[in-house]
Every structure is written in C-alpha cells, then in structure tokens.
C-alpha cells in the first residue's frame, strides 16, 4: 500500500493547496478548485480554510 501524504503542489497557482488535495484524492484539480470556490462563496468558510491549509500544509519540495 502506498503511503499517501498531503502537501502543497507547485502547480503555478496561488499556494498549491487545491493541487495537493487533488493529488491526495486522485481527482482533477479543477474539480477541487470549483468545490473550494463554491464553499468560499456559500459561507465564506472556504476562504478561511484555504489560508489555514496554506499555512499548515508542507510544500512538495519539503517532503521529497
């Protein structure tokens, strides 16, 4: 079984949080970005959660 780790990805986007979640769950990053945007507009908590994840998630270069 592969050891999965959650980390930010250097994909040219703001902080790479959505790309990291997409790799972890093995889905398209666009899908994660759309869900996150809906959460941000629906209750505003998505934006706060994004910045918290950007602070606590390690960078890909720190893991590898």
Tab-separated table of C-alpha atoms in Angstrom:
chain	number	residue	atom	x	y	z
A	1	UNK	CA	0.000	0.000	0.000
A	2	UNK	CA	1.321	3.403	-0.969
A	3	UNK	CA	1.926	5.845	1.873
A	4	UNK	CA	-0.161	8.906	0.959
A	5	UNK	CA	0.920	12.355	2.149
A	6	UNK	CA	-0.888	15.641	1.901
A	7	UNK	CA	1.262	18.546	0.708
A	8	UNK	CA	1.069	21.722	-1.369
A	9	UNK	CA	1.987	21.350	-5.034
A	10	UNK	CA	3.998	23.822	-7.117
A	11	UNK	CA	1.492	23.985	-9.974
A	12	UNK	CA	1.710	27.691	-10.698
A	13	UNK	CA	-1.431	28.535	-8.764
A	14	UNK	CA	-1.714	30.718	-5.664
A	15	UNK	CA	-0.469	28.373	-2.927
A	16	UNK	CA	-0.948	24.914	-4.447
A	17	UNK	CA	-3.440	23.748	-1.825
A	18	UNK	CA	-6.077	22.545	-4.296
A	19	UNK	CA	-3.426	20.757	-6.355
A	20	UNK	CA	-2.238	18.980	-3.227
A	21	UNK	CA	-5.743	17.840	-2.324
A	22	UNK	CA	-6.296	16.709	-5.928
A	23	UNK	CA	-3.170	14.543	-5.875
A	24	UNK	CA	-4.080	13.112	-2.482
A	25	UNK	CA	-7.605	12.138	-3.572
A	26	UNK	CA	-6.523	11.347	-7.170
A	27	UNK	CA	-9.043	13.642	-8.855
A	28	UNK	CA	-8.809	16.545	-11.297
A	29	UNK	CA	-7.523	19.746	-9.633
A	30	UNK	CA	-10.223	21.783	-11.399
A	31	UNK	CA	-12.902	19.825	-9.555
A	32	UNK	CA	-11.284	20.640	-6.208
A	33	UNK	CA	-10.970	24.317	-7.161
A	34	UNK	CA	-14.660	24.513	-8.121
A	35	UNK	CA	-15.765	22.880	-4.864
A	36	UNK	CA	-13.496	25.204	-2.886
A	37	UNK	CA	-14.839	28.281	-4.717
A	38	UNK	CA	-18.424	27.246	-4.017
A	39	UNK	CA	-17.559	26.815	-0.331
A	40	UNK	CA	-15.926	30.240	-0.296
A	41	UNK	CA	-18.959	31.956	-1.814
A	42	UNK	CA	-21.575	29.935	0.088
A	43	UNK	CA	-20.499	30.615	3.656
A	44	UNK	CA	-17.122	32.292	3.429
A	45	UNK	CA	-15.514	29.472	5.395
A	46	UNK	CA	-13.849	28.066	2.283
A	47	UNK	CA	-11.565	31.074	2.029
A	48	UNK	CA	-10.563	30.838	5.678
A	49	UNK	CA	-9.982	27.087	5.371
A	50	UNK	CA	-7.846	27.634	2.262
A	51	UNK	CA	-5.497	30.034	4.032
A	52	UNK	CA	-5.270	27.791	7.092
A	53	UNK	CA	-4.338	24.867	4.834
A	54	UNK	CA	-1.770	27.055	3.064
A	55	UNK	CA	-0.154	27.759	6.425
A	56	UNK	CA	-0.098	24.232	7.838
A	57	UNK	CA	0.440	22.049	4.755
A	58	UNK	CA	4.118	21.455	3.911
A	59	UNK	CA	5.430	22.245	0.435
A	60	UNK	CA	6.121	19.427	-2.008
A	61	UNK	CA	9.821	20.316	-2.016
A	62	UNK	CA	9.976	19.938	1.789
A	63	UNK	CA	8.566	16.384	1.618
A	64	UNK	CA	10.543	14.997	-1.307
